[in-house]
XYZ file of C-alpha atoms in Angstrom:
367
model
C 0.000 0.000 0.000
C 1.378 3.389 -0.990
C 1.178 6.135 1.622
C 2.029 9.045 -0.668
C -0.839 11.525 -1.086
C -2.750 11.306 -4.321
C -2.765 14.327 -6.638
C -5.621 16.797 -6.236
C -7.095 15.781 -9.589
C -7.030 12.358 -11.231
C -8.077 11.863 -14.826
C -8.450 8.195 -15.650
C -9.618 6.540 -18.880
C -10.384 2.941 -19.804
C -11.224 1.377 -23.181
C -14.394 -0.223 -24.398
C -14.300 -3.653 -25.985
C -15.473 -5.638 -28.948
C -15.970 -9.393 -28.583
C -15.029 -11.037 -31.855
C -16.221 -14.482 -30.761
C -17.393 -16.235 -27.616
C -20.329 -14.193 -26.336
C -22.299 -16.071 -23.673
C -20.115 -19.187 -24.038
C -17.522 -17.546 -21.775
C -20.082 -17.222 -18.970
C -20.381 -21.016 -19.030
C -16.638 -21.746 -18.985
C -15.552 -21.577 -22.635
C -13.088 -19.366 -24.492
C -13.760 -15.816 -25.629
C -11.730 -13.916 -28.215
C -11.875 -10.252 -27.325
C -10.139 -7.075 -28.400
C -10.156 -3.438 -27.443
C -11.807 -1.650 -30.307
C -11.063 1.950 -29.429
C -9.888 4.107 -26.604
C -12.828 5.214 -24.524
C -12.795 8.697 -23.089
C -14.777 7.445 -20.141
C -12.915 9.792 -17.803
C -13.223 10.204 -14.089
C -11.946 13.185 -12.097
C -11.599 12.706 -8.333
C -11.738 15.937 -6.309
C -14.318 16.048 -3.398
C -17.260 13.655 -2.039
C -18.880 13.840 1.400
C -17.615 10.774 3.291
C -20.281 10.694 6.007
C -21.666 7.431 4.604
C -18.391 5.525 4.930
C -19.165 3.854 8.280
C -22.723 2.781 7.451
C -21.937 -0.559 5.807
C -19.187 -2.941 6.927
C -17.571 -6.272 6.000
C -16.504 -5.443 2.457
C -14.108 -7.752 0.625
C -13.147 -7.651 -3.063
C -13.122 -11.471 -3.107
C -16.809 -11.660 -2.145
C -19.888 -10.718 -4.130
C -21.876 -7.746 -2.836
C -24.570 -9.025 -0.511
C -28.261 -8.295 -1.021
C -28.312 -6.560 2.376
C -25.451 -4.248 1.421
C -27.025 -3.307 -1.903
C -30.437 -2.755 -0.304
C -28.845 -0.397 2.250
C -27.128 1.558 -0.509
C -30.303 1.746 -2.597
C -32.184 3.139 0.395
C -29.445 5.692 1.078
C -29.325 6.837 -2.573
C -33.105 6.773 -3.033
C -32.899 4.124 -5.782
C -35.970 1.941 -6.222
C -35.359 -1.780 -5.710
C -36.527 -2.620 -9.225
C -34.614 0.196 -10.970
C -32.260 -0.931 -13.742
C -31.601 2.516 -15.209
C -27.913 2.960 -16.134
C -27.478 6.035 -13.933
C -29.010 4.238 -10.933
C -26.766 1.196 -11.369
C -23.710 3.408 -11.891
C -24.486 5.272 -8.666
C -24.953 1.994 -6.791
C -21.663 0.592 -8.123
C -19.801 3.757 -7.160
C -21.215 3.799 -3.636
C -20.364 0.145 -3.123
C -16.777 0.517 -4.359
C -16.252 3.744 -2.418
C -17.426 2.203 0.842
C -15.653 -1.106 0.284
C -12.319 0.464 -0.639
C -12.570 2.870 2.300
C -13.324 -0.005 4.696
C -10.261 -1.936 3.539
C -7.663 0.738 2.800
C -8.700 3.760 4.856
C -11.037 6.638 4.159
C -11.225 7.882 0.603
C -10.793 11.657 0.834
C -13.750 13.854 -0.073
C -14.050 13.734 -3.844
C -16.126 14.994 -6.747
C -16.712 12.428 -9.474
C -17.224 13.587 -13.041
C -17.851 10.957 -15.720
C -17.797 11.483 -19.464
C -17.991 8.688 -22.008
C -18.092 8.276 -25.751
C -19.322 4.706 -25.282
C -23.072 4.187 -25.675
C -24.624 2.461 -22.676
C -26.372 -0.882 -23.029
C -24.807 -1.513 -26.436
C -22.389 -4.362 -25.682
C -19.222 -2.248 -25.872
C -18.214 -2.566 -22.238
C -19.302 0.893 -21.083
C -20.150 -0.236 -17.539
C -16.803 -2.026 -17.209
C -14.895 1.021 -18.458
C -16.762 3.054 -15.847
C -16.070 0.514 -13.085
C -12.371 0.337 -13.966
C -12.086 4.136 -13.893
C -13.892 4.390 -10.550
C -11.799 1.603 -9.004
C -8.506 3.073 -10.243
C -9.344 6.601 -9.101
C -10.627 5.585 -5.656
C -7.670 3.266 -5.021
C -5.277 6.032 -6.066
C -7.113 8.646 -3.996
C -6.700 6.635 -0.783
C -3.108 5.620 -1.554
C -3.751 1.923 -2.202
C -2.048 2.129 -5.623
C 0.640 4.377 -7.022
C 1.261 5.557 -10.566
C 2.551 4.139 -12.823
C 0.641 1.012 -11.882
C 2.467 -2.263 -11.398
C 1.017 -5.564 -12.592
C -0.011 -6.322 -9.009
C -1.768 -2.961 -8.720
C -3.540 -3.528 -12.031
C -4.783 -6.851 -10.655
C -6.134 -4.986 -7.627
C -7.870 -2.415 -9.828
C -9.367 -5.237 -11.886
C -10.659 -7.101 -8.812
C -12.501 -4.012 -7.538
C -13.792 -3.158 -11.009
C -15.219 -6.692 -11.152
C -17.121 -5.876 -7.954
C -18.624 -2.866 -9.699
C -19.609 -5.105 -12.600
C -21.225 -7.534 -10.150
C -23.344 -4.706 -8.762
C -24.432 -3.687 -12.257
C -24.800 -7.060 -14.013
C -25.180 -9.676 -11.294
C -23.122 -12.480 -12.904
C -20.596 -10.918 -15.295
C -17.921 -12.998 -17.011
C -15.091 -10.688 -15.952
C -13.979 -10.208 -19.561
C -15.024 -6.571 -19.908
C -13.305 -5.289 -16.766
C -10.160 -7.286 -17.643
C -10.030 -5.644 -21.065
C -10.682 -2.234 -19.488
C -7.796 -2.805 -17.083
C -5.150 -4.373 -19.317
C -6.392 -3.705 -22.822
C -6.515 -7.497 -23.119
C -7.792 -10.471 -21.121
C -5.309 -11.967 -18.634
C -4.948 -15.553 -17.468
C -6.650 -18.694 -18.713
C -10.205 -17.339 -18.765
C -9.712 -15.242 -21.880
C -7.777 -16.330 -24.955
C -6.295 -13.451 -26.923
C -3.825 -13.428 -29.788
C -0.602 -11.870 -28.566
C 0.208 -10.205 -31.896
C -3.142 -9.265 -33.336
C -2.896 -7.872 -36.876
C -4.289 -4.460 -37.681
C -7.927 -5.090 -38.567
C -10.441 -2.446 -39.559
C -13.984 -2.877 -38.332
C -17.261 -1.041 -38.569
C -19.186 -0.815 -35.314
C -22.935 -0.295 -35.566
C -25.157 0.684 -32.672
C -28.705 -0.422 -33.370
C -29.862 1.827 -30.500
C -32.058 -1.008 -29.228
C -31.554 -1.170 -25.440
C -31.190 -4.495 -23.682
C -30.200 -5.932 -20.318
C -27.096 -8.124 -20.168
C -28.381 -9.654 -16.936
C -31.686 -10.674 -18.553
C -30.002 -12.073 -21.668
C -27.442 -14.086 -19.686
C -30.248 -15.502 -17.537
C -32.220 -16.415 -20.664
C -29.302 -18.365 -22.116
C -28.832 -20.162 -18.807
C -32.494 -21.165 -18.755
C -32.287 -22.460 -22.323
C -29.207 -24.548 -21.479
C -30.916 -26.023 -18.414
C -34.034 -26.813 -20.453
C -32.264 -28.301 -23.501
C -28.754 -29.305 -22.387
C -28.248 -31.923 -25.098
C -29.084 -29.314 -27.757
C -27.491 -26.168 -26.332
C -24.208 -27.526 -24.975
C -23.002 -28.560 -28.469
C -23.787 -24.994 -29.633
C -21.569 -23.623 -26.853
C -18.872 -26.126 -27.805
C -19.036 -24.933 -31.394
C -18.765 -21.274 -30.350
C -15.718 -22.229 -28.301
C -14.185 -23.933 -31.345
C -14.869 -20.817 -33.443
C -12.981 -18.668 -30.906
C -10.005 -21.016 -31.021
C -10.013 -21.198 -34.820
C -10.216 -17.406 -35.107
C -7.290 -17.014 -32.716
C -5.209 -19.429 -34.795
C -5.998 -17.484 -37.979
C -5.159 -14.122 -36.378
C -1.864 -15.418 -35.018
C -0.910 -16.702 -38.491
C -1.749 -13.411 -40.248
C 0.898 -10.744 -40.883
C 0.662 -7.426 -39.068
C -0.871 -5.680 -42.089
C -2.789 -8.458 -43.864
C -3.956 -8.370 -47.471
C -7.504 -9.354 -48.552
C -6.731 -13.046 -49.210
C -6.450 -13.647 -45.460
C -10.045 -12.631 -44.760
C -12.378 -15.371 -46.111
C -11.985 -17.661 -43.079
C -12.544 -14.793 -40.628
C -15.662 -13.778 -42.542
C -17.053 -17.308 -42.591
C -16.485 -17.617 -38.839
C -18.465 -14.397 -38.340
C -21.395 -15.862 -40.278
C -21.368 -19.197 -38.427
C -21.128 -17.568 -35.010
C -23.991 -15.187 -35.734
C -26.246 -18.157 -36.531
C -25.196 -19.852 -33.283
C -25.996 -16.728 -31.269
C -29.467 -16.661 -32.787
C -29.894 -20.281 -31.678
C -28.961 -19.227 -28.134
C -31.823 -16.730 -28.283
C -29.788 -13.522 -28.104
C -30.456 -12.287 -31.619
C -32.829 -9.485 -32.577
C -34.600 -8.386 -35.805
C -32.466 -5.213 -35.887
C -29.293 -7.315 -35.802
C -30.657 -9.528 -38.593
C -31.305 -6.369 -40.610
C -27.766 -5.146 -39.940
C -26.367 -8.440 -41.247
C -28.564 -8.287 -44.369
C -27.502 -4.713 -45.167
C -23.812 -5.435 -44.815
C -24.148 -8.714 -46.751
C -25.634 -6.746 -49.650
C -22.282 -4.941 -49.809
C -20.259 -8.136 -49.593
C -19.415 -7.676 -45.914
C -19.851 -9.993 -42.939
C -21.258 -9.010 -39.537
C -22.260 -10.437 -36.191
C -23.545 -9.114 -32.911
C -20.975 -8.213 -30.280
C -21.652 -8.401 -26.564
C -24.825 -9.679 -24.983
C -26.998 -9.287 -28.098
C -30.727 -8.622 -27.988
C -30.037 -5.312 -29.741
C -26.987 -3.287 -28.851
C -24.113 -3.340 -31.311
C -22.875 -5.346 -34.246
C -19.351 -5.594 -35.667
C -18.536 -5.765 -39.376
C -15.155 -6.882 -40.700
C -13.732 -4.477 -43.313
C -11.279 -5.669 -45.933
C -8.312 -3.423 -46.772
C -7.779 -1.695 -50.092
C -9.979 0.037 -52.658
C -10.157 3.651 -53.803
C -13.280 4.380 -51.753
C -13.389 3.204 -48.145
C -15.357 -0.075 -48.320
C -17.517 1.091 -45.447
C -18.829 4.250 -47.171
C -21.873 2.794 -48.950
C -22.530 0.396 -46.082
C -22.370 3.301 -43.648
C -24.993 5.217 -45.626
C -27.402 2.265 -45.775
C -27.015 1.444 -42.078
C -27.614 5.058 -41.086
C -30.739 4.999 -43.262
C -31.980 2.205 -40.963
C -31.644 4.560 -38.001
C -28.421 2.961 -36.781
C -25.291 4.788 -35.667
C -21.971 3.662 -37.180
C -18.299 4.393 -36.797
C -15.152 2.850 -38.218
C -12.208 1.942 -36.008
C -9.328 -0.476 -35.567
C -9.078 -3.151 -32.919
C -6.467 -2.610 -30.231
C -6.059 -0.019 -27.450
C -4.209 0.322 -24.151
C -5.898 -0.430 -20.853
C -6.664 1.876 -17.944
C -4.528 5.006 -18.146
C -3.812 8.037 -16.008
C -3.749 11.350 -17.894
C -2.231 14.749 -17.255
C -5.078 17.301 -17.479
C -2.906 19.647 -19.541
C -2.576 16.947 -22.217
C -6.328 16.463 -22.688
C -8.175 17.722 -25.737
C -10.269 20.861 -25.360
C -13.532 18.926 -25.862
C -12.618 16.558 -23.013
C -11.709 19.430 -20.701
C -15.033 21.132 -21.489
C -16.996 17.928 -20.829
C -15.238 17.508 -17.477
C -15.689 21.165 -16.514
C -11.928 21.663 -16.376
C -11.501 24.236 -19.161
């Protein structure tokens, strides 16, 4: 534990994520292939929060799930209805839990103001809640002196463990993939399989703007597996095999691959999308997304929990006009929101306020 005082202002960012393959299978013990798609500007500034609540709930431990009694006490304190699943309510609950838990274990977090700004859409399968939880965990741990900057691998593991607690508050039974990606920019350990030298791949992300609950979708898949184990378990096995095959292909590709390397990746996208529909996490808007991109010779699948949210489309390199231009126009005509990016981004990062862009400073009220 570091006893040096934390700086007066902390600006922390964490990335969102795109799951290439393995959605839902990872919750049931299989492999997931995941990559950071872009650097989120989900920033958190720690300055001043009334700490009068810190002694109201005890027995916090990052190795244990939040208890129903603890969460009920925090909901009552914050005036959050028991049935509320609104993103702002869950974010408040996760913050209060982490603040109290970290204070109970490492000493009082000094009075702070928390300002959050994100370019990640909520409820879209891009890891927005995990990016938020990672930022909150990193800032609170730094504010009370539990971690120092730059962060060591051990301190990153600590940040990740507390961010996972925030994800438990928000999602109930998360896989741990999103907060791991937000912390390291990759998935550590044996739970997540990630190519060590991932080639530069261009993707188109599409937000269908259809909200959905990860918790509800995960529970629905679990129910389907319990009801039809002989049918659903082979589907999960196949998704696991797709993740492994995709990893092998990515590891064999050069850093800047040419178009002939893409057919297998595209076929794996198509197969996995069909499997996800079998699991019951598809949606008509995602089917429409796949049809639109297919009409332009592109291949797409949902990313994240499904049921709406976002889809990812693999873009081949080359061509005078960006291959996403016509696709972008047609998807926007459906009412979707699209943006092109590359996979790969660093994990949780501490920023000097003077180095931030003007738009970020304005959003954080620091300009």
